[in-house]
Tab-separated table of C-alpha atoms in Angstrom:
chain	number	residue	atom	x	y	z
A	1	MET	CA	77.041	122.153	146.249
A	2	PRO	CA	74.818	125.059	147.345
A	3	PRO	CA	75.709	126.361	150.803
A	4	ALA	CA	72.312	125.395	152.218
A	5	ALA	CA	72.948	121.775	151.322
A	6	GLY	CA	76.376	122.072	152.920
A	7	ALA	CA	74.839	123.339	156.131
A	8	LEU	CA	72.353	120.497	156.014
A	9	LEU	CA	75.052	117.872	155.612
A	10	LEU	CA	77.034	119.469	158.413
A	11	CYS	CA	74.026	119.301	160.741
A	12	LEU	CA	73.633	115.638	159.917
A	13	ALA	CA	77.314	114.998	160.522
A	14	LEU	CA	77.064	116.695	163.925
A	15	SER	CA	74.017	114.693	164.948
A	16	ALA	CA	75.773	111.511	163.878
A	17	ALA	CA	78.799	112.342	166.023
A	18	ALA	CA	76.612	112.625	169.116
A	19	ALA	CA	74.670	109.458	168.364
A	20	ASP	CA	76.528	107.329	170.912
A	21	PHE	CA	75.268	109.362	173.827
A	22	GLY	CA	71.784	109.400	172.345
A	23	ALA	CA	71.617	105.648	172.860
A	24	LEU	CA	71.961	105.967	176.654
A	25	LYS	CA	68.742	105.219	178.504
A	26	PRO	CA	67.745	106.789	181.816
A	27	ARG	CA	68.029	104.443	184.816
A	28	GLY	CA	66.377	106.706	187.334
A	29	TYR	CA	67.216	110.075	188.795
A	30	VAL	CA	70.790	108.844	189.220
A	31	ASN	CA	72.579	107.595	186.115
A	32	ASP	CA	76.091	106.570	186.999
A	33	PHE	CA	77.471	105.306	183.695
A	34	ALA	CA	81.012	105.613	185.055
A	35	GLY	CA	80.443	103.385	188.099
A	36	VAL	CA	81.944	105.803	190.622
A	37	LEU	CA	79.049	105.820	193.123
A	38	ARG	CA	78.567	103.135	195.750
A	39	PRO	CA	75.058	101.652	195.704
A	40	GLU	CA	74.164	103.288	199.060
A	41	ALA	CA	75.277	106.668	197.712
A	42	ALA	CA	73.181	106.210	194.579
A	43	ASP	CA	70.147	105.278	196.742
A	44	GLU	CA	70.691	108.319	198.911
A	45	LEU	CA	70.880	110.629	195.860
A	46	ASN	CA	67.835	108.976	194.290
A	47	GLU	CA	65.905	109.586	197.461
A	48	ALA	CA	67.034	113.231	197.610
A	49	CYS	CA	65.862	113.788	194.018
A	50	ALA	CA	62.573	112.010	194.738
A	51	ARG	CA	61.938	114.310	197.697
A	52	VAL	CA	62.582	117.353	195.484
A	53	GLU	CA	60.193	116.097	192.815
A	54	LYS	CA	57.497	115.203	195.329
A	55	ALA	CA	57.596	118.634	196.950
A	56	THR	CA	58.165	120.861	193.897
A	57	GLY	CA	57.358	118.788	190.787
A	58	VAL	CA	60.860	119.480	189.459
A	59	GLN	CA	62.692	116.499	187.980
A	60	MET	CA	66.460	116.255	188.322
A	61	ALA	CA	68.640	113.894	186.331
A	62	LEU	CA	72.135	113.252	187.699
A	63	VAL	CA	74.418	111.795	185.048
A	64	ILE	CA	78.000	110.630	185.461
A	65	LEU	CA	79.841	109.705	182.275
A	66	PRO	CA	83.299	108.154	182.106
A	67	SER	CA	84.246	110.460	179.200
A	68	LEU	CA	82.765	112.902	176.688
A	69	GLU	CA	84.757	111.316	173.857
A	70	GLY	CA	85.711	114.705	172.474
A	71	GLU	CA	82.164	116.108	172.338
A	72	PRO	CA	81.431	119.521	173.884
A	73	ILE	CA	79.715	118.946	177.238
A	74	GLU	CA	76.991	121.446	176.267
A	75	ASP	CA	75.927	119.295	173.310
A	76	VAL	CA	75.940	116.055	175.304
A	77	ALA	CA	73.922	117.572	178.164
A	78	ASN	CA	71.329	119.085	175.812
A	79	LEU	CA	71.065	115.850	173.839
A	80	LEU	CA	70.449	113.749	176.966
A	81	PHE	CA	68.059	116.322	178.411
A	82	ARG	CA	65.867	116.379	175.309
A	83	LYS	CA	66.092	112.641	174.575
A	84	TRP	CA	65.130	111.721	178.107
A	85	GLY	CA	62.629	114.545	178.437
A	86	VAL	CA	63.602	115.680	181.931
A	87	GLY	CA	60.771	117.623	183.580
A	88	GLN	CA	57.078	117.571	182.783
A	89	LYS	CA	56.108	118.297	179.187
A	90	GLN	CA	53.677	121.086	180.067
A	91	ASN	CA	56.082	123.198	182.166
A	92	ASN	CA	59.602	121.957	181.215
A	93	GLU	CA	60.763	122.131	184.827
A	94	GLY	CA	63.761	119.859	184.683
A	95	LEU	CA	67.463	119.947	185.571
A	96	LEU	CA	70.259	117.759	184.317
A	97	LEU	CA	73.559	117.704	186.168
A	98	LEU	CA	76.272	116.068	184.083
A	99	VAL	CA	79.706	115.091	185.395
A	100	SER	CA	82.348	113.695	183.064
A	101	VAL	CA	85.026	111.935	185.073
A	102	ARG	CA	87.952	111.815	182.667
A	103	ASP	CA	87.446	115.322	181.252
A	104	ARG	CA	86.910	116.738	184.761
A	105	ARG	CA	84.037	118.805	183.348
A	106	THR	CA	80.624	119.536	184.829
A	107	ARG	CA	77.453	121.007	183.363
A	108	LEU	CA	74.114	121.951	184.843
A	109	GLU	CA	71.498	122.094	182.070
A	110	VAL	CA	68.355	124.021	182.998
A	111	GLY	CA	64.973	123.345	181.366
A	112	TYR	CA	62.978	126.197	179.833
A	113	GLY	CA	60.643	126.356	182.814
A	114	LEU	CA	63.376	126.885	185.423
A	115	GLU	CA	65.469	129.532	183.645
A	116	ALA	CA	64.016	132.273	185.848
A	117	VAL	CA	64.626	130.345	189.089
A	118	ILE	CA	68.102	129.029	188.197
A	119	PRO	CA	69.862	131.750	186.191
A	120	ASP	CA	73.095	130.759	184.492
A	121	GLY	CA	75.201	132.658	187.025
A	122	TYR	CA	73.646	130.635	189.861
A	123	ALA	CA	74.116	127.404	187.913
A	124	GLY	CA	77.799	128.286	187.511
A	125	TRP	CA	78.077	129.027	191.232
A	126	ILE	CA	76.606	125.578	192.070
A	127	LEU	CA	79.233	123.963	189.839
A	128	ARG	CA	82.073	125.998	191.345
A	129	GLU	CA	80.899	124.960	194.816
A	130	MET	CA	81.204	121.317	193.745
A	131	ARG	CA	84.893	121.707	192.861
A	132	PRO	CA	86.537	120.892	196.223
A	133	SER	CA	84.504	117.682	196.700
A	134	LEU	CA	85.109	116.595	193.122
A	135	ARG	CA	88.838	117.243	193.452
A	136	ALA	CA	88.793	114.987	196.509
A	137	GLY	CA	86.986	112.300	194.499
A	138	ASP	CA	83.834	112.686	196.621
A	139	TYR	CA	81.182	112.412	193.903
A	140	ARG	CA	78.449	111.612	196.418
A	141	GLY	CA	79.174	114.710	198.478
A	142	ALA	CA	79.415	116.982	195.452
A	143	LEU	CA	76.134	115.782	193.938
A	144	LEU	CA	74.257	115.714	197.242
A	145	ALA	CA	75.267	119.302	198.035
A	146	ALA	CA	74.203	120.403	194.542
A	147	VAL	CA	70.826	118.642	194.789
A	148	GLU	CA	70.181	120.172	198.203
A	149	SER	CA	71.140	123.723	197.154
A	150	LEU	CA	69.059	123.488	193.986
A	151	GLY	CA	66.111	121.920	195.803
A	152	ALA	CA	66.179	124.624	198.475
A	153	ARG	CA	66.240	127.419	195.906
A	154	ILE	CA	63.387	125.926	193.876
A	155	ALA	CA	61.323	125.255	196.988
A	156	GLU	CA	61.814	128.839	198.089
A	157	ALA	CA	60.733	130.172	194.688
A	158	LYS	CA	57.633	127.972	194.769
A	159	GLY	CA	56.868	128.669	198.408
A	160	VAL	CA	56.977	125.014	199.488
A	161	ARG	CA	59.129	122.978	201.879
A	162	ILE	CA	61.125	119.890	201.057
A	163	PRO	CA	60.884	117.439	203.959
A	164	ALA	CA	64.210	116.452	205.508
A	165	ALA	CA	65.646	113.041	204.784
A	166	ALA	CA	64.030	110.276	206.810
A	167	GLY	CA	66.147	109.997	209.958
A	168	SER	CA	66.077	106.225	210.063
A	169	ARG	CA	67.239	104.748	206.793
A	170	ARG	CA	64.585	102.516	205.420
A	171	PRO	CA	65.934	99.006	204.991
A	172	ALA	CA	67.039	98.323	201.445
A	173	PRO	CA	64.683	96.029	199.511
A	174	PRO	CA	65.749	92.400	199.625
A	175	PRO	CA	68.190	91.687	196.810
A	176	GLU	CA	66.298	88.592	195.653
A	177	ALA	CA	63.275	90.792	194.807
A	178	VAL	CA	61.597	90.257	191.458
A	179	ILE	CA	62.811	92.010	188.316
A	180	PRO	CA	63.458	95.643	189.319
A	181	TRP	CA	60.615	97.838	188.115
A	182	TRP	CA	62.963	100.037	186.093
A	183	LEU	CA	64.274	97.039	184.180
A	184	ALA	CA	60.709	96.051	183.304
A	185	ALA	CA	60.025	99.644	182.294
A	186	ALA	CA	63.191	99.795	180.188
A	187	GLY	CA	62.259	96.486	178.560
A	188	GLY	CA	58.768	97.730	177.737
A	189	LEU	CA	60.188	100.974	176.400
A	190	GLY	CA	62.734	99.087	174.310
A	191	LEU	CA	59.943	96.999	172.792
A	192	LEU	CA	57.907	100.126	172.045
A	193	LEU	CA	60.908	101.821	170.444
A	194	PHE	CA	61.650	98.742	168.387
A	195	ILE	CA	58.085	98.651	167.071
A	196	SER	CA	58.046	102.373	166.344
A	197	ALA	CA	61.449	102.145	164.615
A	198	LEU	CA	60.059	99.309	162.512
A	199	ALA	CA	57.045	101.391	161.576
A	200	ARG	CA	59.267	104.328	160.736
A	201	ALA	CA	61.536	102.214	158.595
A	202	GLN	CA	58.505	100.963	156.701
A	203	ARG	CA	57.147	104.448	156.250
A	204	ALA	CA	60.556	105.667	155.112
A	205	ALA	CA	60.826	102.809	152.648
A	206	ARG	CA	57.492	103.846	151.159
A	207	GLY	CA	58.702	107.431	151.043
A	208	ARG	CA	61.878	106.551	149.229
A	209	ARG	CA	60.369	106.746	145.771
A	210	TYR	CA	59.791	110.459	146.339
A	211	TYR	CA	63.527	110.981	146.292
A	212	GLY	CA	63.630	109.341	142.875
A	213	ASP	CA	65.091	112.031	140.669
A	214	MET	CA	67.751	113.268	143.087
A	215	PRO	CA	71.373	112.113	143.090
A	216	ALA	CA	72.060	109.548	145.811
A	217	ALA	CA	74.377	111.951	147.660
A	218	VAL	CA	71.355	114.175	148.285
A	219	TRP	CA	68.574	111.740	149.075
A	220	LEU	CA	70.640	109.247	151.018
A	221	PRO	CA	71.339	111.585	153.978
A	222	MET	CA	67.778	112.890	153.795
A	223	PHE	CA	66.381	109.395	153.839
A	224	TRP	CA	68.726	108.474	156.634
A	225	HIS	CA	67.550	111.498	158.581
A	226	ASP	CA	63.876	110.663	157.974
A	227	ALA	CA	64.409	107.121	159.154
A	228	GLY	CA	66.547	108.265	162.078
A	229	PHE	CA	65.971	107.727	165.747
A	230	PRO	CA	62.950	109.372	167.307
A	231	THR	CA	64.241	112.641	168.673
A	232	ARG	CA	61.925	113.268	171.581
A	233	SER	CA	59.666	110.288	171.972
A	234	SER	CA	61.824	108.344	174.398
A	235	GLY	CA	61.000	110.662	177.303
A	236	GLY	CA	58.403	109.744	179.808
A	237	PHE	CA	57.489	106.240	180.669
A	238	GLY	CA	54.960	106.764	183.398
A	239	GLY	CA	52.727	104.339	185.152
A	240	PHE	CA	55.319	102.858	187.468
A	241	ASP	CA	55.099	105.524	190.112
A	242	SER	CA	55.240	103.817	193.479
A	243	GLY	CA	55.198	106.411	196.208
A	244	ASP	CA	58.438	108.348	196.377
A	245	SER	CA	60.486	106.440	193.833
A	246	PHE	CA	61.378	107.432	190.277
A	247	GLY	CA	58.316	107.587	188.036
A	248	GLY	CA	59.983	108.285	184.703
A	249	PHE	CA	60.788	111.596	183.114
A	250	GLY	CA	57.934	113.638	181.692
A	251	GLY	CA	59.030	114.845	178.246
A	252	GLY	CA	60.453	118.247	179.256
A	253	ASP	CA	62.540	120.373	176.909
A	254	SER	CA	65.588	122.600	177.323
A	255	GLY	CA	66.897	125.456	175.235
A	256	GLY	CA	70.500	125.223	176.394
A	257	GLY	CA	70.258	127.277	179.588
A	258	GLY	CA	72.612	126.604	182.478
A	259	ALA	CA	76.355	126.649	182.930
A	260	SER	CA	79.467	124.540	182.484
A	261	SER	CA	82.570	124.292	184.613
A	262	ASP	CA	85.493	122.042	185.461
A	263	TRP	CA	87.393	120.964	188.522
B	1	MET	CA	25.789	112.455	124.882
B	2	LYS	CA	26.612	109.530	127.118
B	3	ALA	CA	30.317	109.950	126.331
B	4	LEU	CA	30.115	113.582	127.352
B	5	ALA	CA	28.540	112.663	130.696
B	6	ILE	CA	31.294	110.132	131.396
B	7	LEU	CA	33.949	112.657	130.434
B	8	LEU	CA	32.403	115.244	132.754
B	9	GLY	CA	32.233	112.693	135.558
B	10	VAL	CA	35.878	111.746	135.134
B	11	LEU	CA	36.941	115.383	135.042
B	12	LEU	CA	34.941	116.113	138.189
B	13	LEU	CA	36.483	113.141	139.983
B	14	ALA	CA	40.000	114.153	138.895
B	15	GLY	CA	39.327	117.703	140.053
B	16	LEU	CA	38.168	116.438	143.447
B	17	ILE	CA	41.263	114.270	143.894
B	18	VAL	CA	43.652	117.059	142.872
B	19	GLY	CA	41.796	119.581	145.017
B	20	SER	CA	41.846	117.450	148.161
B	21	LYS	CA	45.534	116.656	147.654
B	22	ALA	CA	46.257	120.369	147.226
B	23	ALA	CA	44.378	121.113	150.444
B	24	SER	CA	46.340	118.549	152.422
B	25	VAL	CA	49.670	119.763	150.995
B	26	ASN	CA	48.639	123.299	151.835
B	27	ASN	CA	47.826	122.398	155.453
B	28	GLN	CA	51.062	120.504	155.921
B	29	LEU	CA	53.162	123.340	154.518
B	30	VAL	CA	51.317	125.967	156.552
B	31	SER	CA	51.930	124.123	159.796
B	32	GLN	CA	55.593	123.527	158.979
B	33	ARG	CA	56.069	127.163	158.023
B	34	GLU	CA	54.506	128.131	161.346
B	35	ALA	CA	57.005	125.843	163.066
B	36	VAL	CA	59.874	127.624	161.278
B	37	GLN	CA	58.537	130.976	162.444
B	38	ALA	CA	58.143	129.733	166.004
B	39	ALA	CA	61.696	128.374	165.967
B	40	TRP	CA	62.949	131.693	164.626
B	41	ALA	CA	61.182	133.545	167.430
B	42	GLN	CA	63.136	131.412	169.910
B	43	VAL	CA	66.412	132.230	168.113
B	44	ASP	CA	65.469	135.888	168.272
B	45	VAL	CA	64.878	135.676	172.025
B	46	ALA	CA	68.302	134.072	172.476
B	47	LEU	CA	70.016	136.732	170.316
B	48	GLN	CA	68.257	139.517	172.203
B	49	ARG	CA	69.182	137.963	175.510
B	50	ARG	CA	72.865	138.078	174.671
B	51	ALA	CA	72.624	141.637	173.342
B	52	ASP	CA	70.970	142.696	176.633
B	53	LEU	CA	73.773	141.163	178.641
B	54	ILE	CA	76.579	143.009	176.892
B	55	PRO	CA	76.327	146.512	178.461
B	56	ASN	CA	76.583	144.927	181.910
B	57	LEU	CA	79.551	142.834	180.879
B	58	VAL	CA	81.343	145.779	179.282
B	59	GLU	CA	80.779	147.918	182.415
B	60	THR	CA	82.322	145.236	184.614
B	61	VAL	CA	85.340	144.833	182.352
B	62	LYS	CA	85.734	148.633	182.150
B	63	GLY	CA	86.078	148.753	185.931
B	64	PHE	CA	89.329	146.796	185.614
B	65	ALA	CA	90.547	147.682	182.126
B	66	ALA	CA	89.311	151.182	181.306
B	67	GLN	CA	92.085	151.812	178.759
B	68	GLU	CA	90.932	149.116	176.304
B	69	ARG	CA	88.654	151.613	174.593
B	70	ALA	CA	88.956	150.231	171.032
B	71	VAL	CA	87.495	146.875	172.050
B	72	PHE	CA	84.564	148.434	173.906
B	73	GLU	CA	83.715	150.541	170.880
B	74	GLU	CA	83.869	147.541	168.581
B	75	VAL	CA	81.512	145.585	170.848
B	76	ALA	CA	79.097	148.522	171.047
B	77	ARG	CA	79.072	148.882	167.240
B	78	ALA	CA	78.467	145.156	166.683
B	79	ARG	CA	75.671	145.160	169.267
B	80	ALA	CA	73.998	148.149	167.610
B	81	ALA	CA	74.219	146.388	164.238
B	82	LEU	CA	72.428	143.367	165.703
B	83	LEU	CA	69.707	145.485	167.284
B	84	ASN	CA	69.143	147.300	163.962
B	85	ALA	CA	68.972	144.122	161.885
B	86	ARG	CA	65.443	143.167	160.838
B	87	THR	CA	65.266	140.059	158.666
B	88	PRO	CA	66.550	136.646	159.768
B	89	GLY	CA	69.320	136.866	157.153
B	90	GLU	CA	70.521	140.257	158.456
B	91	LYS	CA	70.390	139.083	162.049
B	92	ILE	CA	72.380	135.964	161.274
B	93	ALA	CA	75.088	138.107	159.665
B	94	ALA	CA	75.084	140.740	162.436
B	95	ASN	CA	75.309	138.013	165.056
B	96	GLN	CA	78.531	136.765	163.503
B	97	GLY	CA	79.976	140.266	163.825
B	98	LEU	CA	79.040	140.284	167.494
B	99	ASP	CA	80.657	136.862	167.976
B	100	THR	CA	83.950	138.284	166.718
B	101	ALA	CA	83.752	141.405	168.895
B	102	ILE	CA	82.962	139.405	172.054
B	103	GLY	CA	85.796	137.028	171.247
B	104	ARG	CA	88.176	139.998	171.217
B	105	LEU	CA	86.764	141.335	174.481
B	106	LEU	CA	87.340	137.991	176.190
B	107	MET	CA	90.899	137.891	174.874
B	108	VAL	CA	91.509	141.252	176.520
B	109	VAL	CA	90.088	139.850	179.765
B	110	GLU	CA	92.821	137.213	179.765
B	111	ASN	CA	95.333	139.975	180.604
B	112	TYR	CA	93.557	140.954	183.844
B	113	PRO	CA	93.825	138.177	186.432
B	114	GLN	CA	91.937	140.136	189.130
B	115	LEU	CA	88.990	140.357	186.758
B	116	ARG	CA	88.949	136.636	186.128
B	117	SER	CA	88.622	135.869	189.829
B	118	ASN	CA	85.894	138.470	190.447
B	119	GLU	CA	82.665	136.621	191.409
B	120	ASN	CA	80.464	139.194	189.691
B	121	PHE	CA	82.455	138.798	186.489
B	122	LEU	CA	82.348	135.007	186.784
B	123	ARG	CA	78.554	135.124	186.958
B	124	LEU	CA	78.375	137.453	183.968
B	125	GLN	CA	80.649	135.111	182.100
B	126	ASP	CA	78.296	132.215	182.982
B	127	GLU	CA	75.374	134.245	181.670
B	128	LEU	CA	77.280	135.010	178.480
B	129	ALA	CA	78.286	131.385	177.940
B	130	GLY	CA	74.682	130.368	178.674
B	131	SER	CA	73.383	132.870	176.135
B	132	GLU	CA	75.776	131.590	173.514
B	133	ASN	CA	74.763	128.026	174.206
B	134	ARG	CA	71.085	128.979	173.972
B	135	ILE	CA	71.764	130.576	170.591
B	136	ALA	CA	73.510	127.393	169.480
B	137	VAL	CA	70.639	125.174	170.644
B	138	GLU	CA	67.876	127.365	169.237
B	139	ARG	CA	69.568	127.808	165.890
B	140	ARG	CA	69.984	124.055	165.626
B	141	LYS	CA	66.254	123.647	166.274
B	142	TYR	CA	65.575	126.423	163.740
B	143	ASN	CA	67.780	124.767	161.108
B	144	GLU	CA	65.927	121.503	161.683
B	145	ALA	CA	62.559	123.213	161.213
B	146	VAL	CA	63.735	124.931	158.012
B	147	GLN	CA	65.113	121.678	156.713
B	148	ARG	CA	61.838	119.867	157.432
B	149	TYR	CA	59.873	122.577	155.631
B	150	ASN	CA	62.176	122.677	152.600
B	151	THR	CA	62.125	118.894	152.332
B	152	THR	CA	58.325	118.773	152.389
B	153	LEU	CA	58.280	121.545	149.825
B	154	GLY	CA	60.652	119.776	147.462
B	155	LEU	CA	59.041	116.324	147.558
B	156	PHE	CA	56.958	115.139	144.621
B	157	PRO	CA	54.051	115.792	144.218
B	158	ASN	CA	54.105	118.627	146.765
B	159	ASN	CA	56.442	120.643	144.545
B	160	LEU	CA	53.727	120.780	141.852
B	161	PHE	CA	51.284	122.483	144.237
B	162	ALA	CA	53.701	124.555	146.299
B	163	GLY	CA	54.387	127.204	143.654
B	164	VAL	CA	50.699	127.670	142.850
B	165	LEU	CA	49.856	127.928	146.568
B	166	GLY	CA	52.572	130.539	147.073
B	167	PHE	CA	55.093	128.612	149.206
B	168	GLN	CA	58.767	129.378	148.734
B	169	ARG	CA	61.975	127.775	149.900
B	170	ILE	CA	63.541	129.312	153.016
B	171	ASP	CA	67.271	129.809	152.608
B	172	ASP	CA	68.136	131.603	155.861
B	173	TYR	CA	70.100	128.750	157.362
B	174	PHE	CA	72.639	129.323	160.084
B	175	ARG	CA	76.008	128.207	158.786
B	176	THR	CA	77.453	126.513	161.823
B	177	ASP	CA	81.153	127.063	162.139
B	178	PRO	CA	82.361	123.677	163.378
B	179	GLY	CA	85.358	125.215	165.153
B	180	ALA	CA	83.136	127.560	167.136
B	181	ARG	CA	80.820	124.723	168.181
B	182	THR	CA	83.429	122.284	169.374
B	183	ALA	CA	85.336	124.926	171.344
B	184	PRO	CA	82.883	127.452	172.808
B	185	PRO	CA	84.817	130.693	173.313
B	186	VAL	CA	84.000	130.927	177.013
B	187	LYS	CA	85.689	128.287	179.155
B	188	PHE	CA	86.918	128.332	182.711
């Protein structure tokens, strides 16, 4: 096997290993897949992120995973960042803060557009500052402090002010409210993805004859790659923006900037 | 006479079909080759970024471990080799040399606990880890772009036109070392 083909197969193997995390869908600014945040804490963090976005245009995704399942945290963070498209497409001003509970690892992934405002050394400092709270099991406190420090630094760089949290907590929406907007959005997105996957599969099936004279070991992975999941298209489901709540991520990209730490 | 006219018509039609197909193949390959070049430019930025960081890092380490001269010299040589490399292939090779040298430098650091708790050094180490991760991400994007281009190039009937139009396979892949990816050298 020529080395180039070996490299190609290796790439495919790596992308397959990370596929599980690629299936995760964003739930809002706060994505607690480990279930360690109380609902009030999640609301509070959501509101803090919404205030940052409203004032500065910067989107933050907070992700808590139960485990990395042996994957490097850098790969998982970059995968989620690019799949979800954190930040607006035109300026890539997004941040993704990933906490893995069982591995006791943290990562702050910085979008292309914020690399000058949040250098890696500062990202590492933010993560080191989170250590005491995380060691005490205070995920809310750790994340809130990180969001506030990051928001303040971005606001300063952009010359804007982030309004303080509303003193009187707004009453939570009644629990018997209709289908939550994000569920409707996720449903719509799922339908869209299903249709586009169908179209892709059809296109790939038409394309298959082009692989005709190659051995199966060569065209099979190529075909599989061609028919694979959309790599960037799942970012950005807009249109549900209601005031200061989560309006969907905007298709931003990241080149792996940021820092990783542990606690 | 009539037969000749039909023959001419058929030839003209065939020429038109082949010509328009060649034009569309050409456009597709040009845009994918542009994408490869753009992806390479991003890799280059990431490589340069790490090379720029190294003098600062070495100075900080020197402040605590001045006697480790052999390692500093090795890092300086590897960095110079990267800065002198021109083609993607040369840069990929030189970058591997720099990986090894930095790995040795960080092993030396392990012996100096005061250094590892120095905030300035911690930040530099974050910057270094960030640079390495950027290289990893950008080279993955570059590999994907190369793979897309080579696949388009090799597909029938594109492969019939590609040679005539002057497109060649790109073989400057990054060989990812799985060990290096799963355990980035810089951890805290």
